[in-house]
Tab-separated table of C-alpha atoms and ligand atoms in Angstrom:
chain	number	residue	atom	x	y	z
A	225	UNK	CA	-108.708	4.644	103.574
A	226	UNK	CA	-105.917	6.746	101.952
A	227	UNK	CA	-102.801	4.788	100.921
A	228	UNK	CA	-99.711	4.713	103.116
A	229	UNK	CA	-97.174	6.435	100.912
A	230	UNK	CA	-93.621	5.292	101.609
A	231	UNK	CA	-92.121	6.043	98.214
A	232	UNK	CA	-90.112	8.992	99.431
A	233	UNK	CA	-89.744	11.380	102.341
A	234	UNK	CA	-90.404	14.317	100.016
A	235	UNK	CA	-94.120	13.583	99.941
A	236	UNK	CA	-95.125	15.338	103.129
A	237	UNK	CA	-97.583	18.174	102.797
A	238	UNK	CA	-96.942	21.292	104.858
A	239	UNK	CA	-98.737	21.014	108.178
A	240	UNK	CA	-101.257	23.712	109.071
A	241	UNK	CA	-98.749	25.243	111.480
A	242	UNK	CA	-96.076	25.348	108.771
A	243	UNK	CA	-98.538	26.915	106.343
A	244	UNK	CA	-99.375	29.550	108.958
A	245	UNK	CA	-95.665	30.341	109.343
A	246	UNK	CA	-95.396	30.688	105.553
A	247	UNK	CA	-98.458	32.906	105.342
A	248	UNK	CA	-97.066	35.216	107.994
A	249	UNK	CA	-93.541	35.431	106.541
A	250	UNK	CA	-91.900	38.813	106.192
A	251	UNK	CA	-90.620	38.974	102.604
A	252	UNK	CA	-88.490	41.084	100.260
A	253	UNK	CA	-86.625	40.495	96.997
A	254	UNK	CA	-84.045	37.799	97.609
A	255	UNK	CA	-82.322	38.408	94.261
A	256	UNK	CA	-81.318	41.742	95.824
A	257	UNK	CA	-80.469	39.962	99.075
A	258	UNK	CA	-83.363	41.816	100.705
A	259	UNK	CA	-85.651	39.064	101.924
A	260	UNK	CA	-85.392	39.117	105.718
A	261	UNK	CA	-86.792	35.604	106.165
A	262	UNK	CA	-84.292	34.162	103.693
A	263	UNK	CA	-81.417	36.074	105.264
A	264	UNK	CA	-82.395	34.806	108.722
A	265	UNK	CA	-82.638	31.202	107.520
A	266	UNK	CA	-79.297	31.395	105.705
A	267	UNK	CA	-77.581	32.741	108.821
A	268	UNK	CA	-79.254	30.149	111.010
A	269	UNK	CA	-78.165	27.235	108.816
A	270	UNK	CA	-74.619	28.571	108.355
A	271	UNK	CA	-74.349	28.805	112.163
A	272	UNK	CA	-75.679	25.294	112.700
A	273	UNK	CA	-72.854	23.913	110.562
A	274	UNK	CA	-70.218	26.348	111.837
A	275	UNK	CA	-69.694	27.852	108.377
A	276	UNK	CA	-69.603	31.485	107.297
A	277	UNK	CA	-72.502	31.399	104.876
A	278	UNK	CA	-75.399	29.482	103.396
A	279	UNK	CA	-77.309	30.086	100.169
A	280	UNK	CA	-80.944	29.040	99.720
A	281	UNK	CA	-81.584	27.129	96.494
A	282	UNK	CA	-84.763	25.481	95.184
A	283	UNK	CA	-83.620	21.857	95.373
A	284	UNK	CA	-81.071	19.398	96.691
A	285	UNK	CA	-79.989	18.728	93.130
A	286	UNK	CA	-79.166	22.380	92.547
A	287	UNK	CA	-77.443	22.502	95.935
A	288	UNK	CA	-75.265	19.543	95.017
A	289	UNK	CA	-74.431	20.847	91.589
A	290	UNK	CA	-73.442	24.259	92.883
A	291	UNK	CA	-71.477	22.695	95.741
A	292	UNK	CA	-69.586	20.433	93.360
A	293	UNK	CA	-68.824	23.189	90.884
A	294	UNK	CA	-67.440	25.347	93.666
A	295	UNK	CA	-64.834	22.649	94.274
A	296	UNK	CA	-64.178	21.011	90.918
A	297	UNK	CA	-63.071	23.055	87.888
A	298	UNK	CA	-64.176	21.899	84.433
A	299	UNK	CA	-62.257	18.847	83.159
A	300	UNK	CA	-61.106	17.879	86.628
A	301	UNK	CA	-62.302	14.942	88.640
A	302	UNK	CA	-64.894	14.236	91.287
A	303	UNK	CA	-64.619	10.963	93.197
A	304	UNK	CA	-67.754	9.451	94.726
A	305	UNK	CA	-69.402	6.064	95.118
A	306	UNK	CA	-71.270	4.610	92.157
A	307	UNK	CA	-74.640	4.735	93.926
A	308	UNK	CA	-74.361	8.402	94.920
A	309	UNK	CA	-77.324	10.604	94.123
A	310	UNK	CA	-74.985	12.984	92.274
A	311	UNK	CA	-74.135	10.339	89.662
A	312	UNK	CA	-77.330	8.257	89.794
A	313	UNK	CA	-80.245	10.667	89.882
A	314	UNK	CA	-79.000	14.068	88.693
A	315	UNK	CA	-79.202	13.293	84.982
A	316	UNK	CA	-75.557	13.880	84.100
A	317	UNK	CA	-75.546	17.363	85.621
A	318	UNK	CA	-71.905	17.280	86.800
A	319	UNK	CA	-70.808	16.631	83.206
A	320	UNK	CA	-73.357	18.879	81.532
A	321	UNK	CA	-73.284	21.925	83.802
A	322	UNK	CA	-69.826	21.681	85.316
A	323	UNK	CA	-67.763	19.805	82.730
A	324	UNK	CA	-66.868	17.607	85.697
A	325	UNK	CA	-65.442	14.162	85.158
A	326	UNK	CA	-66.603	11.624	87.732
A	327	UNK	CA	-64.767	8.464	88.800
A	328	UNK	CA	-66.627	6.110	91.069
A	329	UNK	CA	-65.830	3.659	93.827
A	330	UNK	CA	-68.211	0.709	94.364
A	331	UNK	CA	-71.649	1.855	95.542
A	332	UNK	CA	-72.283	2.410	99.244
A	333	UNK	CA	-70.532	3.988	102.196
A	334	UNK	CA	-67.017	5.241	101.537
A	335	UNK	CA	-63.973	3.757	103.209
A	336	UNK	CA	-61.148	6.198	103.903
A	337	UNK	CA	-58.324	3.824	102.959
A	338	UNK	CA	-60.001	2.905	99.677
A	339	UNK	CA	-60.540	6.569	98.902
A	340	UNK	CA	-56.907	7.374	99.751
A	341	UNK	CA	-55.698	4.739	97.293
A	342	UNK	CA	-58.133	5.988	94.633
A	343	UNK	CA	-57.227	9.694	94.602
A	344	UNK	CA	-55.026	10.994	91.811
A	345	UNK	CA	-53.125	14.091	92.852
A	346	UNK	CA	-51.915	16.552	90.208
A	347	UNK	CA	-48.581	15.781	88.572
A	348	UNK	CA	-49.168	12.166	87.633
A	349	UNK	CA	-50.124	12.984	84.070
A	350	UNK	CA	-53.661	11.857	84.968
A	351	UNK	CA	-56.852	13.834	85.488
A	352	UNK	CA	-56.423	15.366	88.927
A	353	UNK	CA	-58.971	14.617	91.647
A	354	UNK	CA	-60.332	17.914	92.947
A	355	UNK	CA	-62.998	16.698	95.349
A	356	UNK	CA	-64.667	13.727	96.984
A	357	UNK	CA	-68.440	13.736	97.452
A	358	UNK	CA	-69.909	11.966	100.479
A	359	UNK	CA	-73.631	11.218	100.804
A	360	UNK	CA	-74.898	11.491	104.379
A	361	UNK	CA	-77.156	9.576	104.880
A	362	UNK	CA	-76.769	7.280	101.901
A	363	UNK	CA	-80.040	6.997	100.007
A	364	UNK	CA	-79.404	3.876	97.907
A	365	UNK	CA	-77.392	2.540	100.816
A	366	UNK	CA	-80.670	2.193	102.752
A	367	UNK	CA	-80.271	5.408	104.745
A	368	UNK	CA	-76.920	4.279	106.150
A	369	UNK	CA	-74.910	6.792	108.165
A	370	UNK	CA	-71.194	7.367	107.543
A	371	UNK	CA	-69.814	7.168	111.104
A	372	UNK	CA	-68.079	10.333	112.288
A	373	UNK	CA	-64.634	8.661	112.675
A	374	UNK	CA	-64.848	7.490	109.045
A	375	UNK	CA	-65.608	11.038	107.914
A	376	UNK	CA	-62.784	12.406	110.046
A	377	UNK	CA	-60.358	9.922	108.527
A	378	UNK	CA	-61.678	10.777	105.041
A	379	UNK	CA	-60.961	14.404	105.772
A	380	UNK	CA	-57.412	13.529	106.812
A	381	UNK	CA	-56.654	11.559	103.669
A	382	UNK	CA	-58.236	14.092	101.334
A	383	UNK	CA	-56.516	17.013	103.065
A	384	UNK	CA	-53.182	15.218	102.757
A	385	UNK	CA	-53.810	14.918	99.004
A	386	UNK	CA	-55.016	18.524	98.630
A	387	UNK	CA	-58.496	17.305	97.691
A	388	UNK	CA	-61.695	19.068	98.840
A	389	UNK	CA	-64.824	17.423	100.279
A	390	UNK	CA	-68.483	17.997	99.413
A	391	UNK	CA	-71.325	16.539	101.455
A	392	UNK	CA	-74.618	15.635	99.836
A	393	UNK	CA	-76.398	16.178	103.118
A	394	UNK	CA	-79.956	15.873	101.855
A	395	UNK	CA	-80.644	13.807	104.989
A	396	UNK	CA	-77.817	14.990	107.209
A	397	UNK	CA	-80.387	15.808	109.904
A	398	UNK	CA	-81.310	12.109	110.046
A	399	UNK	CA	-77.629	11.246	110.433
A	400	UNK	CA	-77.211	13.790	113.230
A	401	UNK	CA	-80.238	12.497	115.140
A	402	UNK	CA	-79.416	8.812	114.619
A	403	UNK	CA	-75.765	9.132	115.619
A	404	UNK	CA	-76.083	11.919	118.181
A	405	UNK	CA	-73.526	13.963	116.227
A	406	UNK	CA	-73.605	17.735	116.356
A	407	UNK	CA	-74.182	19.318	112.937
A	408	UNK	CA	-71.146	21.495	113.536
A	409	UNK	CA	-68.979	18.359	113.767
A	410	UNK	CA	-70.149	17.427	110.297
A	411	UNK	CA	-69.844	20.986	109.048
A	412	UNK	CA	-66.184	21.337	109.889
A	413	UNK	CA	-65.263	18.307	107.771
A	414	UNK	CA	-66.627	19.632	104.481
A	415	UNK	CA	-65.785	22.555	102.199
A	416	UNK	CA	-69.323	22.580	100.811
A	417	UNK	CA	-72.533	20.916	101.987
A	418	UNK	CA	-75.946	20.735	100.364
A	419	UNK	CA	-78.661	20.224	102.977
A	420	UNK	CA	-82.397	19.785	102.306
A	421	UNK	CA	-85.330	21.333	104.154
A	422	UNK	CA	-87.705	19.157	102.193
A	423	UNK	CA	-87.389	15.377	102.675
A	424	UNK	CA	-87.680	14.414	106.345
A	425	UNK	CA	-88.003	17.994	107.583
A	426	UNK	CA	-91.248	18.368	105.674
A	427	UNK	CA	-90.783	21.772	104.044
A	428	UNK	CA	-92.317	21.967	100.567
A	429	UNK	CA	-89.221	23.378	98.845
A	430	UNK	CA	-85.684	24.374	99.661
A	431	UNK	CA	-82.107	23.351	100.208
A	432	UNK	CA	-79.031	25.315	101.217
A	433	UNK	CA	-75.445	25.336	100.049
A	434	UNK	CA	-73.326	25.791	103.173
A	435	UNK	CA	-69.782	27.048	102.727
A	436	UNK	CA	-67.392	29.977	103.278
A	437	UNK	CA	-68.211	33.577	102.360
A	438	UNK	CA	-66.099	33.674	99.194
A	439	UNK	CA	-67.598	30.507	97.786
A	440	UNK	CA	-71.095	31.622	98.833
A	441	UNK	CA	-70.716	34.750	96.699
A	442	UNK	CA	-69.823	32.539	93.726
A	443	UNK	CA	-72.722	30.237	94.606
A	444	UNK	CA	-75.157	33.148	94.319
A	445	UNK	CA	-73.936	33.863	90.793
A	446	UNK	CA	-74.204	30.189	89.828
A	447	UNK	CA	-77.694	30.002	91.303
A	448	UNK	CA	-78.833	32.984	89.223
A	449	UNK	CA	-77.222	31.555	86.102
A	450	UNK	CA	-79.118	28.289	86.621
A	451	UNK	CA	-82.385	30.159	87.049
A	452	UNK	CA	-82.577	29.556	90.773
A	453	UNK	CA	-82.720	33.190	91.883
A	454	UNK	CA	-86.074	33.578	93.619
A	455	UNK	CA	-87.871	36.797	94.561
A	456	UNK	CA	-90.142	36.641	97.636
A	457	UNK	CA	-88.547	33.384	98.717
A	458	UNK	CA	-89.251	34.253	102.342
A	459	UNK	CA	-92.464	32.215	102.173
A	460	UNK	CA	-90.272	29.171	101.555
A	461	UNK	CA	-87.626	30.194	104.058
A	462	UNK	CA	-90.321	30.518	106.725
A	463	UNK	CA	-91.305	26.890	106.097
A	464	UNK	CA	-87.644	25.927	106.433
A	465	UNK	CA	-87.170	27.821	109.688
A	466	UNK	CA	-90.342	26.247	111.038
A	467	UNK	CA	-89.067	22.798	110.039
A	468	UNK	CA	-85.723	23.362	111.749
A	469	UNK	CA	-87.479	24.340	114.937
A	470	UNK	CA	-90.158	21.648	114.993
A	471	UNK	CA	-89.223	18.737	112.771
A	472	UNK	CA	-85.633	17.773	113.540
A	473	UNK	CA	-85.928	15.981	116.887
A	474	UNK	CA	-88.978	14.077	115.679
A	475	UNK	CA	-86.883	12.330	113.005
A	476	UNK	CA	-86.192	9.784	115.743
A	477	UNK	CA	-89.849	8.707	115.344
A	478	UNK	CA	-89.298	8.089	111.636
A	479	UNK	CA	-86.229	6.005	112.475
A	480	UNK	CA	-88.159	3.985	115.046
A	481	UNK	CA	-90.948	3.319	112.529
A	482	UNK	CA	-88.460	2.308	109.828
A	483	UNK	CA	-86.965	-0.183	112.285
A	484	UNK	CA	-90.446	-1.478	113.061
A	485	UNK	CA	-90.949	-2.164	109.338
A	486	UNK	CA	-87.451	-3.664	108.968
A	487	UNK	CA	-88.036	-5.999	111.917
A	488	UNK	CA	-91.358	-7.161	110.502
A	489	UNK	CA	-89.742	-7.860	107.129
A	490	UNK	CA	-86.666	-9.450	108.666
A	491	UNK	CA	-84.216	-7.173	106.918
A	492	UNK	CA	-81.954	-6.404	109.835
A	493	UNK	CA	-81.137	-3.112	111.488
A	494	UNK	CA	-81.600	0.193	109.684
A	495	UNK	CA	-79.702	3.345	110.593
A	496	UNK	CA	-82.389	5.915	109.806
A	497	UNK	CA	-85.663	6.228	107.865
A	498	UNK	CA	-85.043	4.120	104.755
A	499	UNK	CA	-85.715	0.406	104.482
A	500	UNK	CA	-84.348	-1.363	101.387
A	501	UNK	CA	-85.874	-4.785	100.860
A	502	UNK	CA	-84.604	-7.470	98.490
A	503	UNK	CA	-87.452	-9.165	96.637
A	504	UNK	CA	-87.770	-11.539	93.710
A	505	UNK	CA	-89.515	-9.074	91.390
A	506	UNK	CA	-89.571	-5.465	92.608
A	507	UNK	CA	-92.052	-4.181	90.006
A	508	UNK	CA	-94.542	-6.962	90.790
A	509	UNK	CA	-94.236	-6.500	94.567
A	510	UNK	CA	-94.682	-2.720	94.287
A	511	UNK	CA	-97.765	-3.175	92.086
A	512	UNK	CA	-99.299	-5.706	94.477
A	513	UNK	CA	-98.550	-3.480	97.486
A	514	UNK	CA	-100.282	-0.583	95.711
A	515	UNK	CA	-103.397	-2.691	95.284
A	516	UNK	CA	-103.409	-3.111	99.050
A	517	UNK	CA	-102.983	0.613	99.699
A	518	UNK	CA	-99.230	0.733	100.333
A	519	UNK	CA	-96.977	2.705	97.972
A	520	UNK	CA	-93.293	1.754	97.795
A	521	UNK	CA	-90.508	2.630	95.326
A	522	UNK	CA	-88.758	0.324	92.945
A	523	UNK	CA	-85.046	1.161	93.123
A	524	UNK	CA	-83.670	-1.893	91.326
A	525	UNK	CA	-84.984	-5.027	89.635
A	526	UNK	CA	-84.946	-6.830	92.973
A	527	UNK	CA	-85.059	-3.964	95.444
A	528	UNK	CA	-87.959	-1.988	96.827
A	529	UNK	CA	-87.554	0.982	99.168
A	530	UNK	CA	-89.798	2.150	101.995
A	531	UNK	CA	-89.203	5.571	103.518
A	532	UNK	CA	-90.820	6.752	106.751
A	533	UNK	CA	-91.641	10.440	107.175
A	534	UNK	CA	-93.907	13.033	108.751
A	535	UNK	CA	-97.062	11.574	107.185
A	536	UNK	CA	-96.499	7.992	108.355
A	537	UNK	CA	-97.650	7.276	111.896
A	538	UNK	CA	-97.339	4.039	113.883
A	539	UNK	CA	-100.536	2.635	112.387
A	540	UNK	CA	-99.306	3.431	108.865
A	541	UNK	CA	-95.945	1.771	109.498
A	542	UNK	CA	-97.689	-1.314	110.889
A	543	UNK	CA	-100.057	-1.446	107.942
A	544	UNK	CA	-97.160	-1.195	105.470
A	545	UNK	CA	-95.188	-3.861	107.309
A	546	UNK	CA	-98.228	-6.158	107.306
A	547	UNK	CA	-98.971	-5.747	103.599
A	548	UNK	CA	-95.383	-6.077	102.377
A	549	UNK	CA	-94.688	-8.905	104.839
A	550	UNK	CA	-97.642	-10.809	103.464
A	551	UNK	CA	-96.468	-10.340	99.876
A	552	UNK	CA	-92.947	-11.530	100.730
A	553	UNK	CA	-94.313	-14.620	102.457
A	554	UNK	CA	-96.191	-15.725	99.328
B	238	LIG	C1	-79.239	11.848	98.764
B	238	LIG	C2	-80.015	12.847	97.951
B	238	LIG	N1	-79.398	13.927	97.479
B	238	LIG	C3	-80.036	14.854	96.761
B	238	LIG	C4	-81.365	14.730	96.479
B	238	LIG	C5	-82.023	15.744	95.595
B	238	LIG	O1	-82.967	16.511	96.186
B	238	LIG	P1	-84.083	17.267	95.293
B	238	LIG	O2	-85.123	16.251	94.991
B	238	LIG	O3	-84.545	18.368	96.197
B	238	LIG	O4	-83.400	17.788	94.067
B	238	LIG	C6	-82.076	13.614	96.944
B	238	LIG	C7	-83.502	13.442	96.639
B	238	LIG	O5	-84.106	12.437	96.905
B	238	LIG	C8	-81.375	12.639	97.707
B	238	LIG	O6	-81.976	11.530	98.155
């Protein structure tokens, strides 16, 4: 029996139908802006978020880094929480590529009043805060969703301070489905968003930077400079368009299965598709789970993470819950 792989939601393989859409994609040279499938996808995603433009990039990391650099000049400050993907998993890219200084609040969901007190506007003789980055949903926060009123209040306090907002929306689709929030509602709160077609949507590659037309033109230059200009990228865009059409509503199934696992392990309610479980020895539990055909991630010395996705059905979720539950009971 193949293992149930819950290490990440990026593990899905394109379905046959998605592969067929890729094989049939109309393509051109996207570096010249002439790939019709890419152009269609970019327009579609910009529209979904109510922005003027979107730029296809190879990864969520590149999307974040371009989004951040559009908002934060070198030697100015980005505020985010200490567990954010942008400061935890992107290998120092804000500092290396953007010369961006980061200052972090405690890890987890942001609180608007705490952010307001943390910002440093220009003129204080301090490094000025140029932008706040918000992760929606929050990966290390166990897939938690920033509620819309919190984001709205964050927008108010940042706007009052003249500070921009970036959204690391790798899983913003999960947030939209779980909270019943329209993507456009999210879109209007942020100056730049990076949204992923991989992860829960199941496309093999691709993220988009969503923003206004002026910034999008700069984003295209940054993308090329980073080596992210792709030629017949329409084959990837076709997978993304397919995913948007067929794999967004079904995220509710992933959320239901994550809750099934959480209930079995007694870890309380989860917002979306990520279950973080506190254990005595994460490495040992992950190794034992692997022996029983269940793959989980170690995300801290005492934390394992289980992520539901397109390749995990009800039986797989039950099997994972049974194996991990047994190990925790020992
Ligand atoms: C919250 C978040 N942002 C960004 C990324 C980066 O995406 P990619 O792996 O496509 O670079 C990830 C990947 O897991 C993520 O969880």
